[in-house]
PDB file of C-alpha atoms in Angstrom:
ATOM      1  CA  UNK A   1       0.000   0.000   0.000  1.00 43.00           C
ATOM      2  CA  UNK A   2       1.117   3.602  -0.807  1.00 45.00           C
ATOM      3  CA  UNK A   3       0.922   6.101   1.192  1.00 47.00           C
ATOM      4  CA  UNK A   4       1.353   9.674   1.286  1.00 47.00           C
ATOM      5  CA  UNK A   5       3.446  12.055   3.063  1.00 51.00           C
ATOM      6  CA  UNK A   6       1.137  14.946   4.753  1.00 48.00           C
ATOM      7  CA  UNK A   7       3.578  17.520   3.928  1.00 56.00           C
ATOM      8  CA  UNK A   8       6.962  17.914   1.498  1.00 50.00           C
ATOM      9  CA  UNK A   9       9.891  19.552   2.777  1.00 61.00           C
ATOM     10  CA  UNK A  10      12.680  20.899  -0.053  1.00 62.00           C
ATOM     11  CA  UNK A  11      16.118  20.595   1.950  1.00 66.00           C
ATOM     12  CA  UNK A  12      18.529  23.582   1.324  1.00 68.00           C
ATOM     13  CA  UNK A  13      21.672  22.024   0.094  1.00 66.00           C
ATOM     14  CA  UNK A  14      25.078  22.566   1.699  1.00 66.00           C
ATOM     15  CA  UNK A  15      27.162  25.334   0.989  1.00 64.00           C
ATOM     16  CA  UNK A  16      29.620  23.383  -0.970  1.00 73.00           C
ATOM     17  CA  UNK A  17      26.966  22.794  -3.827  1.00 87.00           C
ATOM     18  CA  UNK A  18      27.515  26.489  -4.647  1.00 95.00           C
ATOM     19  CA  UNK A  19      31.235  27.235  -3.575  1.00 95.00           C
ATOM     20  CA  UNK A  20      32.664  30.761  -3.545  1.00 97.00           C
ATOM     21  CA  UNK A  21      34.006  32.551  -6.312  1.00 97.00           C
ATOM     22  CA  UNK A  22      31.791  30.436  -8.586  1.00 98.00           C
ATOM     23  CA  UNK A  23      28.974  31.884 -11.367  1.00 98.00           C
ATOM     24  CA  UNK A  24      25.178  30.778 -11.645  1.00 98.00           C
ATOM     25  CA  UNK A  25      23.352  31.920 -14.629  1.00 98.00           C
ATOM     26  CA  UNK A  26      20.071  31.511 -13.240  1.00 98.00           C
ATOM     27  CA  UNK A  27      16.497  31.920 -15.586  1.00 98.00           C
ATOM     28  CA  UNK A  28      13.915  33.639 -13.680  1.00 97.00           C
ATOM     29  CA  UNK A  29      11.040  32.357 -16.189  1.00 97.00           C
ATOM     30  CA  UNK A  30       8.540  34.799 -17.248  1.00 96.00           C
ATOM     31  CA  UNK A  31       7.297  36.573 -13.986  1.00 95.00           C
ATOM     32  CA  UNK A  32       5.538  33.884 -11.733  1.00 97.00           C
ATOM     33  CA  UNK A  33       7.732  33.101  -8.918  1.00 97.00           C
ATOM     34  CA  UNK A  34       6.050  29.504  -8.383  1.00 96.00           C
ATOM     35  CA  UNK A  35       7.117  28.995 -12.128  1.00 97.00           C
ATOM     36  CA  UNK A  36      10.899  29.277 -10.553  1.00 97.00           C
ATOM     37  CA  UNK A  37      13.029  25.850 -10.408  1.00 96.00           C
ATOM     38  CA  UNK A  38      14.209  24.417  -6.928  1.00 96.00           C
ATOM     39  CA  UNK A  39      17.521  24.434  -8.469  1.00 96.00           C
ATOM     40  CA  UNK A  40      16.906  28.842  -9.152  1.00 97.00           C
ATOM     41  CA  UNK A  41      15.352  29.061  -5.735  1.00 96.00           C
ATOM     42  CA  UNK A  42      18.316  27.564  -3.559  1.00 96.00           C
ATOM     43  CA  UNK A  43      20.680  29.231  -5.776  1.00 97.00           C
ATOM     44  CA  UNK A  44      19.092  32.312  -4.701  1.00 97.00           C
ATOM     45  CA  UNK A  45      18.918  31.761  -1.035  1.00 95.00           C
ATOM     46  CA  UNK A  46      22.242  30.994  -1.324  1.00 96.00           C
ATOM     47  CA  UNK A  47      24.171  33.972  -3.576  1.00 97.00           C
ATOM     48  CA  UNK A  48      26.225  36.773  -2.316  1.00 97.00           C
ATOM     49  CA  UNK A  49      25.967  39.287  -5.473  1.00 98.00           C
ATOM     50  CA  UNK A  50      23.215  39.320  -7.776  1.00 98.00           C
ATOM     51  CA  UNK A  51      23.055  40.864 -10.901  1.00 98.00           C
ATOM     52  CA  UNK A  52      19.433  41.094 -12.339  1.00 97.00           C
ATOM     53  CA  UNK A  53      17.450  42.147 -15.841  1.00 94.00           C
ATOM     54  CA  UNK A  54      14.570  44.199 -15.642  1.00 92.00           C
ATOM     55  CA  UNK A  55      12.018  41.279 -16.378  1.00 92.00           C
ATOM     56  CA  UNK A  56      12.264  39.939 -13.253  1.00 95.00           C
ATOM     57  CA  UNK A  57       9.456  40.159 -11.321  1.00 94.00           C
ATOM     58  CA  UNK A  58       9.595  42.091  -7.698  1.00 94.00           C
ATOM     59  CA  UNK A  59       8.231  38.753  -5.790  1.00 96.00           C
ATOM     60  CA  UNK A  60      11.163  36.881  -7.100  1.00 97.00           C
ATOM     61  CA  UNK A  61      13.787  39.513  -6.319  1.00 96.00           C
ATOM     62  CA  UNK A  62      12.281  38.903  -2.886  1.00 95.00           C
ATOM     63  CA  UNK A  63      13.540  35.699  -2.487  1.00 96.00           C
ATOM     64  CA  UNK A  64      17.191  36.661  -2.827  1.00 96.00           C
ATOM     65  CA  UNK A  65      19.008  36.446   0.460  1.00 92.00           C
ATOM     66  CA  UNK A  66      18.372  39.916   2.595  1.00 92.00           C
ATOM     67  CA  UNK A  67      22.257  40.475   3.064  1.00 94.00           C
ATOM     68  CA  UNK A  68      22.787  39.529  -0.572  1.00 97.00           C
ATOM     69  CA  UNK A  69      24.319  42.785  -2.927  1.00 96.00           C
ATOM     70  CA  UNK A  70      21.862  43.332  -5.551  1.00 96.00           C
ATOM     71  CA  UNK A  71      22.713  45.307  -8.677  1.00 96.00           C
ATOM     72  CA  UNK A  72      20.294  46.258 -11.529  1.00 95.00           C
ATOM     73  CA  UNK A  73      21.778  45.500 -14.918  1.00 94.00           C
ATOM     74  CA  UNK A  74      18.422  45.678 -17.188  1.00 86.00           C
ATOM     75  CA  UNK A  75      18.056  46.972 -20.243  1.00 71.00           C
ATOM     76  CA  UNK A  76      15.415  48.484 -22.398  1.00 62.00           C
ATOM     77  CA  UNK A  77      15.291  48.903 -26.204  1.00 57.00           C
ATOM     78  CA  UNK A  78      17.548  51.661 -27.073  1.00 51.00           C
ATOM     79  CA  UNK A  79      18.203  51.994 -23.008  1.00 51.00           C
ATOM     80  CA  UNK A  80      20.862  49.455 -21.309  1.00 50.00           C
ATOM     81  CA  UNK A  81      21.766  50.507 -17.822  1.00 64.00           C
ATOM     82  CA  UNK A  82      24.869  48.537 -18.241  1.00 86.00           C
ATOM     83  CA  UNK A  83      27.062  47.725 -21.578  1.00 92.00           C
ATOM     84  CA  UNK A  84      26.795  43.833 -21.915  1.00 93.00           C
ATOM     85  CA  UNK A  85      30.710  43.674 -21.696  1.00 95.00           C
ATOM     86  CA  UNK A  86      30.260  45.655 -17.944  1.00 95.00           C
ATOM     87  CA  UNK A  87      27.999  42.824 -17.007  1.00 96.00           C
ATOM     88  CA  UNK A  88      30.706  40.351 -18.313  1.00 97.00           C
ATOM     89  CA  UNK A  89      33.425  41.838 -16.696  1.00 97.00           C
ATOM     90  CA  UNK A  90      31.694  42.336 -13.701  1.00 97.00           C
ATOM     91  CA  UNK A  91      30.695  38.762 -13.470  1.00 98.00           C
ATOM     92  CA  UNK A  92      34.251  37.539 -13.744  1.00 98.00           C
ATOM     93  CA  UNK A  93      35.185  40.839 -10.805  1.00 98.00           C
ATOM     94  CA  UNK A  94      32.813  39.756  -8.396  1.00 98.00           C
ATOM     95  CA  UNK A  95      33.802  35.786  -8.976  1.00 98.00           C
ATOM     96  CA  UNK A  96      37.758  36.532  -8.737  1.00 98.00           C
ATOM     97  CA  UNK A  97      36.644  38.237  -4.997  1.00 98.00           C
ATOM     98  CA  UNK A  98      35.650  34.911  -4.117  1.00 98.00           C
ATOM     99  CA  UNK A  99      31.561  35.472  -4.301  1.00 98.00           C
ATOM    100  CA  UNK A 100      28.938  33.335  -4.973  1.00 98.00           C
ATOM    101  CA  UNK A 101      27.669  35.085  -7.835  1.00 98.00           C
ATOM    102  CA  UNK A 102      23.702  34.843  -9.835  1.00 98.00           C
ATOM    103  CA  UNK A 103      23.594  36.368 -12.964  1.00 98.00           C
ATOM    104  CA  UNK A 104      19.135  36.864 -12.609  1.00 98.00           C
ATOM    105  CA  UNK A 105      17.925  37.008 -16.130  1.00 97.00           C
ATOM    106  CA  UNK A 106      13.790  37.155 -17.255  1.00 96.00           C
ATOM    107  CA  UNK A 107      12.852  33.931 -18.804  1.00 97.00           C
ATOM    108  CA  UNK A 108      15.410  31.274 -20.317  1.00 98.00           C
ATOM    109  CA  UNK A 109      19.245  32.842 -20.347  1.00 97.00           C
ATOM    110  CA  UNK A 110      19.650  31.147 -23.632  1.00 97.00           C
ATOM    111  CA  UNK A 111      16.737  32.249 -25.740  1.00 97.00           C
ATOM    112  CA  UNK A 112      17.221  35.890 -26.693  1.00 94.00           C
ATOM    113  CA  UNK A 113      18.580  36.348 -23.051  1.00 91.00           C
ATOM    114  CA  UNK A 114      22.334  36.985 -24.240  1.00 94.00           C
ATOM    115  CA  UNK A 115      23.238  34.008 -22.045  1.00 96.00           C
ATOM    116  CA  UNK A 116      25.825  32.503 -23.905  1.00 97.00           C
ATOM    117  CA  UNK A 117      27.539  35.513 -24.853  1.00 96.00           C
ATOM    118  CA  UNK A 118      27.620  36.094 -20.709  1.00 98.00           C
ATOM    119  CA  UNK A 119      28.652  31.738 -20.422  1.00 98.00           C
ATOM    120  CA  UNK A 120      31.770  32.295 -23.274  1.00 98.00           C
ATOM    121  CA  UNK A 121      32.823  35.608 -21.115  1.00 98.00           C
ATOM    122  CA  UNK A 122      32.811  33.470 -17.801  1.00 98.00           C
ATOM    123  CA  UNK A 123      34.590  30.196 -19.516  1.00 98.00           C
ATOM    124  CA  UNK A 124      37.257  32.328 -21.195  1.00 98.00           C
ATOM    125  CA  UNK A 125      37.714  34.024 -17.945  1.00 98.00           C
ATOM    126  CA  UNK A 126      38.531  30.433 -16.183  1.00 98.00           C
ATOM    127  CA  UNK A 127      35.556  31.128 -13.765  1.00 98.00           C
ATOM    128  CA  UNK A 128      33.542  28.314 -12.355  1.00 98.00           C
ATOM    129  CA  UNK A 129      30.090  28.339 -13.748  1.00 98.00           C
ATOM    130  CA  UNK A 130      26.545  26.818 -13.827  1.00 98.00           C
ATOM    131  CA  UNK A 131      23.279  27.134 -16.294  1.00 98.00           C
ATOM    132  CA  UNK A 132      20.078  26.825 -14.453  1.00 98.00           C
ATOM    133  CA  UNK A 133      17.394  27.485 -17.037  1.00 98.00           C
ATOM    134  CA  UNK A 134      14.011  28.986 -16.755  1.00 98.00           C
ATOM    135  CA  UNK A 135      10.828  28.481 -18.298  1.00 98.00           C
ATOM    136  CA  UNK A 136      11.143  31.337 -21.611  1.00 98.00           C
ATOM    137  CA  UNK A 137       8.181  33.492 -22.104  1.00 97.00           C
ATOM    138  CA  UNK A 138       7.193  32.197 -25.069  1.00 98.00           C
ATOM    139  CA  UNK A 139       5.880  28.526 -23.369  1.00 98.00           C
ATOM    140  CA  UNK A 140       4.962  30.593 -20.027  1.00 98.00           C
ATOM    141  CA  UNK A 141       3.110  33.264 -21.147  1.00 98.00           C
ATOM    142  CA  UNK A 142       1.455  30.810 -24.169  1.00 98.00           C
ATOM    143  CA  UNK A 143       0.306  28.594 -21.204  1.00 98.00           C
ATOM    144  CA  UNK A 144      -1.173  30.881 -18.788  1.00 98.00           C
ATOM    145  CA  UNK A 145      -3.078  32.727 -22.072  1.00 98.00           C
ATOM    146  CA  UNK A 146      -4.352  29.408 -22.728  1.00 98.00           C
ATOM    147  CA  UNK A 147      -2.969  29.189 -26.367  1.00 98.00           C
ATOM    148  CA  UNK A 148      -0.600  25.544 -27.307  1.00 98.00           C
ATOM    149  CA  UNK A 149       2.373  26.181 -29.094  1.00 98.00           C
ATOM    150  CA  UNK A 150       1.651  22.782 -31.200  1.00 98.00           C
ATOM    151  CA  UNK A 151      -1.542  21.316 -31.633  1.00 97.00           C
ATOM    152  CA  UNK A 152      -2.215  18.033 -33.920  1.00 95.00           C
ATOM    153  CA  UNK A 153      -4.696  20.579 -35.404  1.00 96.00           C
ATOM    154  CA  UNK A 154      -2.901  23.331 -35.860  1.00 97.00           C
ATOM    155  CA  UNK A 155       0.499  23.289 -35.500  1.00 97.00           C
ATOM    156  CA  UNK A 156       3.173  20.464 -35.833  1.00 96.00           C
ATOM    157  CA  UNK A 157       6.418  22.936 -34.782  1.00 97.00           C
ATOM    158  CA  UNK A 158       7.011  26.888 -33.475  1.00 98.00           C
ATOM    159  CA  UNK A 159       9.375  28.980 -34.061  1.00 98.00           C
ATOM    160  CA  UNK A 160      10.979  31.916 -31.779  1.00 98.00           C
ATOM    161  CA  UNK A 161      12.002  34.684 -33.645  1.00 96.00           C
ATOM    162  CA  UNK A 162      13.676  37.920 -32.496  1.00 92.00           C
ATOM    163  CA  UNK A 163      11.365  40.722 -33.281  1.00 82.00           C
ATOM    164  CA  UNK A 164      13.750  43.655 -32.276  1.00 72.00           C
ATOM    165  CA  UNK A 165      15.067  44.059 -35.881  1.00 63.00           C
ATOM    166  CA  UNK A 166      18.918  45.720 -35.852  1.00 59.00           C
ATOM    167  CA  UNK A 167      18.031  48.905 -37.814  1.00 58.00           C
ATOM    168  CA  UNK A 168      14.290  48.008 -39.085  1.00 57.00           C
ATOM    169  CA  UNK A 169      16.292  45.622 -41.601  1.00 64.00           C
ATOM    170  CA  UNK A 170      13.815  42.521 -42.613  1.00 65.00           C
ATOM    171  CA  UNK A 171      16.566  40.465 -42.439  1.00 81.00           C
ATOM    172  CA  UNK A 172      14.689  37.407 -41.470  1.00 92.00           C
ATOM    173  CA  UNK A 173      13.667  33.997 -43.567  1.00 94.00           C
ATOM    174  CA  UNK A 174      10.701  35.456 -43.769  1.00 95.00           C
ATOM    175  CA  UNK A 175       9.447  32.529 -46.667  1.00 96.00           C
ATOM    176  CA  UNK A 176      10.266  29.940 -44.422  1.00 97.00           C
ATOM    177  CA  UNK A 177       8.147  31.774 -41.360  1.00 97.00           C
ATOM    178  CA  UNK A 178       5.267  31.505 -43.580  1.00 97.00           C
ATOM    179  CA  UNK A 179       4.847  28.431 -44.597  1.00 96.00           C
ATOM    180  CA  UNK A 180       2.187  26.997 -42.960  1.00 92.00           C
ATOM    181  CA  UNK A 181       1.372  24.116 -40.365  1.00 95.00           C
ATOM    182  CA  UNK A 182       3.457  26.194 -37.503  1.00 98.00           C
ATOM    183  CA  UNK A 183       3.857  28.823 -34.626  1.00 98.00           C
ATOM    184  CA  UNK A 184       5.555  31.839 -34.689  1.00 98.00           C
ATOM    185  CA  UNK A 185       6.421  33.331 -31.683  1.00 98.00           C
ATOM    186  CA  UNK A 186       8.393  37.021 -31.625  1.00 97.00           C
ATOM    187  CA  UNK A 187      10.125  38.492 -28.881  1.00 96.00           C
ATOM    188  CA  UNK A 188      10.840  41.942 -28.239  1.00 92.00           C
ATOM    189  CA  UNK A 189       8.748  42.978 -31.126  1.00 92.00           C
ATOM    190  CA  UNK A 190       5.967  45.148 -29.976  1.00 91.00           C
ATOM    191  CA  UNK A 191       7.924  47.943 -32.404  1.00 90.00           C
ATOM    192  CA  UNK A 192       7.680  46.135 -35.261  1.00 91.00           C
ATOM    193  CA  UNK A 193       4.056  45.341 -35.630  1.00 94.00           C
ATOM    194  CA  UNK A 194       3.965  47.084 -38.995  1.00 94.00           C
ATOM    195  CA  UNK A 195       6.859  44.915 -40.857  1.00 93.00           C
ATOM    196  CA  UNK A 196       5.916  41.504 -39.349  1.00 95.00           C
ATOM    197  CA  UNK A 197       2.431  41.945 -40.925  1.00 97.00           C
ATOM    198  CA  UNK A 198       2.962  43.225 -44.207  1.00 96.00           C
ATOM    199  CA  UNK A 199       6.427  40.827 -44.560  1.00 95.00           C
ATOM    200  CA  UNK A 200       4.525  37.596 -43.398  1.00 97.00           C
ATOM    201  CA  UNK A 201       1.668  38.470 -46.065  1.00 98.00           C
ATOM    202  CA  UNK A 202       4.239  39.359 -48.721  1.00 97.00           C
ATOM    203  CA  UNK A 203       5.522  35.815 -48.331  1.00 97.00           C
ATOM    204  CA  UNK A 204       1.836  34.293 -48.733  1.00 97.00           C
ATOM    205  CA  UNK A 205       0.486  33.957 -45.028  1.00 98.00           C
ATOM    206  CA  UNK A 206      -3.342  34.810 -44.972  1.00 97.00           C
ATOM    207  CA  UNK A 207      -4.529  38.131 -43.612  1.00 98.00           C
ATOM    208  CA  UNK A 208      -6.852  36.048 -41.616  1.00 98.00           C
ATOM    209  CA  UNK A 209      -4.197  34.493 -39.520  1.00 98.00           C
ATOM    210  CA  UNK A 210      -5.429  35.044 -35.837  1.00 98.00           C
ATOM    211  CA  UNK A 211      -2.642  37.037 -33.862  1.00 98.00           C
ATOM    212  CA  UNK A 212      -2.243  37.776 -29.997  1.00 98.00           C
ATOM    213  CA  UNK A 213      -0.232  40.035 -28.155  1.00 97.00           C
ATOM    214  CA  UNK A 214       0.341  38.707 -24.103  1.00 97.00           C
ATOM    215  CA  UNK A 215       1.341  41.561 -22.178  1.00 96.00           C
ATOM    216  CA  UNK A 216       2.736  40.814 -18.834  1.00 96.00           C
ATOM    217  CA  UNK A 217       2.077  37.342 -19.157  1.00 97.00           C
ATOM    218  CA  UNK A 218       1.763  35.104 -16.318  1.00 98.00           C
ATOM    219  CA  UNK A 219       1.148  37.922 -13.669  1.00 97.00           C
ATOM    220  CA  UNK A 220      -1.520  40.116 -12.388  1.00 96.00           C
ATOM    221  CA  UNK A 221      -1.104  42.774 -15.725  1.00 96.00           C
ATOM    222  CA  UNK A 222      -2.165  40.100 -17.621  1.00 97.00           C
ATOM    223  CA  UNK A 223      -3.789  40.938 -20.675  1.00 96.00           C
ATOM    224  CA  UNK A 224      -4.662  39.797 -23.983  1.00 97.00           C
ATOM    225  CA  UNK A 225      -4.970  41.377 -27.069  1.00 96.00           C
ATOM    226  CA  UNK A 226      -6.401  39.095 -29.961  1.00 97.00           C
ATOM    227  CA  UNK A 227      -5.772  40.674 -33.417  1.00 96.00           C
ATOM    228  CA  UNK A 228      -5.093  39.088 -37.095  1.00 97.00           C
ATOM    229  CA  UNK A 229      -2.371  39.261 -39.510  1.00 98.00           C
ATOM    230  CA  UNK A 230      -4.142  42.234 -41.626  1.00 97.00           C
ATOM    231  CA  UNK A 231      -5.117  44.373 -38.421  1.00 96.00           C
ATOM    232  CA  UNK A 232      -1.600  43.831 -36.747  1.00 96.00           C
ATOM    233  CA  UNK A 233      -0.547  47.549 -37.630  1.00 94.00           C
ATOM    234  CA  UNK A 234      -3.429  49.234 -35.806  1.00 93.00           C
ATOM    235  CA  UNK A 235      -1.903  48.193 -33.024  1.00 91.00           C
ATOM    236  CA  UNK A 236       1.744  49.971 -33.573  1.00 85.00           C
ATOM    237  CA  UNK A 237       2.107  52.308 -30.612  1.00 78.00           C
ATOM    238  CA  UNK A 238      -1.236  52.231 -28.849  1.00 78.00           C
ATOM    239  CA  UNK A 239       0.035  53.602 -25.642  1.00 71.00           C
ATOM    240  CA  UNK A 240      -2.188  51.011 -23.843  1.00 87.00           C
ATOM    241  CA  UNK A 241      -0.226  48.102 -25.062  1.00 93.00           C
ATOM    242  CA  UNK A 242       3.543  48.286 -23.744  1.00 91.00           C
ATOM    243  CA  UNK A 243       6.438  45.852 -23.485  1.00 91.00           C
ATOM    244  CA  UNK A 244       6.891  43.240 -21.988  1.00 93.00           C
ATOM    245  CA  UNK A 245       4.598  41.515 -24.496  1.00 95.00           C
ATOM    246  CA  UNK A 246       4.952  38.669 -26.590  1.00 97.00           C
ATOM    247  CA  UNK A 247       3.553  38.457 -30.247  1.00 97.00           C
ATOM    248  CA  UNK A 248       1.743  34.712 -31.339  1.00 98.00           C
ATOM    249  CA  UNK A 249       1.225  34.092 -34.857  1.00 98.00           C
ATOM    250  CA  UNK A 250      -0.645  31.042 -35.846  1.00 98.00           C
ATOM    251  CA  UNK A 251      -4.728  29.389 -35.804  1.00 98.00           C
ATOM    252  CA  UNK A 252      -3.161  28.180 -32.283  1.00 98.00           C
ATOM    253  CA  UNK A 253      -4.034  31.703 -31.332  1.00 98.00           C
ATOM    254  CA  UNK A 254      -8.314  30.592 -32.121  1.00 98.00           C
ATOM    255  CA  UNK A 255      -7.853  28.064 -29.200  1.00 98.00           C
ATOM    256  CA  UNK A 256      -7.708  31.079 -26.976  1.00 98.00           C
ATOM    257  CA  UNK A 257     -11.269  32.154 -26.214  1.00 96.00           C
ATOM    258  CA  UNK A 258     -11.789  28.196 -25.641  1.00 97.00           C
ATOM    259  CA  UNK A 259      -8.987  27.203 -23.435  1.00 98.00           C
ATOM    260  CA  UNK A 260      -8.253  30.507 -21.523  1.00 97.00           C
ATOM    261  CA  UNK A 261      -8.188  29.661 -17.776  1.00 98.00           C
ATOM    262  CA  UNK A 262      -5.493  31.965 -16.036  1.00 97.00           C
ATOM    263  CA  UNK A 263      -7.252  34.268 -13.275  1.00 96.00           C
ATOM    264  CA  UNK A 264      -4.661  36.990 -13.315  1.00 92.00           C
ATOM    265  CA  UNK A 265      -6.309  38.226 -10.195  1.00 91.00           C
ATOM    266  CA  UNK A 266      -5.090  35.363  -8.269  1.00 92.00           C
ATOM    267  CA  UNK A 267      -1.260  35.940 -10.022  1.00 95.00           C
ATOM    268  CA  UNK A 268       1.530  35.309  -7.580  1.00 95.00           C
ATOM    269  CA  UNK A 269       3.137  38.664  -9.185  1.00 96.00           C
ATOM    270  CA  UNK A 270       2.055  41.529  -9.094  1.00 95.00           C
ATOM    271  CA  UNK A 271       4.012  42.536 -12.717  1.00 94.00           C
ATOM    272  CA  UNK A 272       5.871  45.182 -14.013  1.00 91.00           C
ATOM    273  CA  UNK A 273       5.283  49.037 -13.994  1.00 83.00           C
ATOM    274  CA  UNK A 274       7.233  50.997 -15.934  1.00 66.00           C
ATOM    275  CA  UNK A 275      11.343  51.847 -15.369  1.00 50.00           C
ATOM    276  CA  UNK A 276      12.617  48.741 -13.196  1.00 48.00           C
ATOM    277  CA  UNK A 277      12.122  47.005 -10.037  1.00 49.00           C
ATOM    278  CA  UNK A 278      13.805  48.171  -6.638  1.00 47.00           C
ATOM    279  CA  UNK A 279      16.659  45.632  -5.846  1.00 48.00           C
ATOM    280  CA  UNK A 280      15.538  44.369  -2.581  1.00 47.00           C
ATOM    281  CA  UNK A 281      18.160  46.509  -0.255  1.00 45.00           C
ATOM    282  CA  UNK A 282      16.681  49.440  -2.406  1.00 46.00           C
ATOM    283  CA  UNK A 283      13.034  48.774  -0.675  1.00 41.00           C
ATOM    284  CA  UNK A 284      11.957  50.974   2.744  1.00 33.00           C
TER     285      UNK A 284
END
């Protein structure tokens, strides 16, 4: 017979599991602090320095260790607090001082979160380091909007695709994103409503391809905004729709109105405002 413990307790691991002078890129997922890993929380608990992105919720900076230093390293478009070769060298600074070190980025470090770039600086360096991913915005905020990536009637792949275009060049496969039977998920490209429409119809997807836009997703700010391929460009810089928010192309997006079943009023975060969170030793 099996039984059932009342209760589960997660054990903090030793020290030695995250020794001094060692580096832990650590993905924050998409704003959710229950969507976190055990492996991200204990690291966490356990760091010395933290340097953190701006897409990381408050509730999770709360979890760092109160006598941790916290620095604020986020960037917006066309606004980065810090050049990414300060955060690199600071990384390897803070490591070579004998710190337990978390590099806190929003979703996934390695998709479109400049992680690798930051994992080459640290490995060149000869620093100790550690990946722990996160859930990436794309599956989180997908989820809790109620919309599959892949669906046997839908979609059979996705793609995620940078939508912060260097310069407003169309420089991506932009045949390829339109063929049909997938996803298309793009990052970062609430600016470039206008060329993702009229380049995805160019290349022979249908006007009538449903599109949402998930701002905030997985927290309290919650919302979203259902559009199609055609009507994308009305939305360009409607003041009421600001970043973070993810773009969905695909008739994955129909499954919305069906399957939605996120309360963001219950949200365990609270989401973003604009300009970036307090580190927690900033907070009264």
């Amino acid at each position: 017979m099996i039984t059932s413990q009342a209760s589960f307790q997660v054990p903090m691991p030793p020290a030695s599991s995250f020794p001094p002078g060692h580096v832990c890129l650590v993905g924050a997922g998409p704003g959710d602090p229950e969507l976190l890993t055990l492996k991200a929380w204990r690291r966490l608990a356990q760091a010395e320095v933290v340097l953190h992105d701006r897409l990381v919720s408050e509730e999770i900076l709360a979890l760092v260790s109160g006598t941790a230093h916290c620095l604020y390293v986020g960037k917006e478009r066309s606004n980065h607090s810090v050049p990414q070769d300060g955060i690199n060298q600071a990384l390897v600074e803070w490591a070579r001082q004998g710190k337990r070190v978390v590099r806190l980025k929003g979703g996934d470090p390695f998709v479109f979160g400049r992680g690798g770039e930051e994992l080459e600086a640290l490995v060149e360096a000869g620093i100790p380091v550690e990946v722990v991913p996160g859930i990436t915005a794309a599956v989180g905020c997908g989820a809790y909007a109620g919309i599959p990536l892949t669906h046997r009637d839908h979609a059979q792949s996705v793609r995620f695709i940078t939508g912060h275009l260097k310069e407003g060049n169309c420089d991506l496969d932009w045949p390829t994103l339109a063929s049909p039977g997938q996803t298309l998920v793009f990052y970062m490209g609430l600016g470039s409503l206008v060329i993702i429409s009229e380049a995805l119809r160019r290349h022979g997807l249908a006007g009538s391809t449903p599109v949402a836009l998930i701002e905030q997703g997985t927290t309290r700010r919650q919302r979203v905004h259902l559009s199609t391929l055609s009507n994308l460009p009305e939305l360009q810089g409607q003041d009421n729709i600001r970043p973070p928010t993810l773009i969905i192309v695909g008739s994955v997006v129909s499954l919305h109105k069906q399957l939605a079943w996120f309360d963001h009023e219950q949200a365990g975060s609270r989401g973003w405002v604009h300009g970036k969170h307090p580190s927690p030793s900033e907070r009264s």
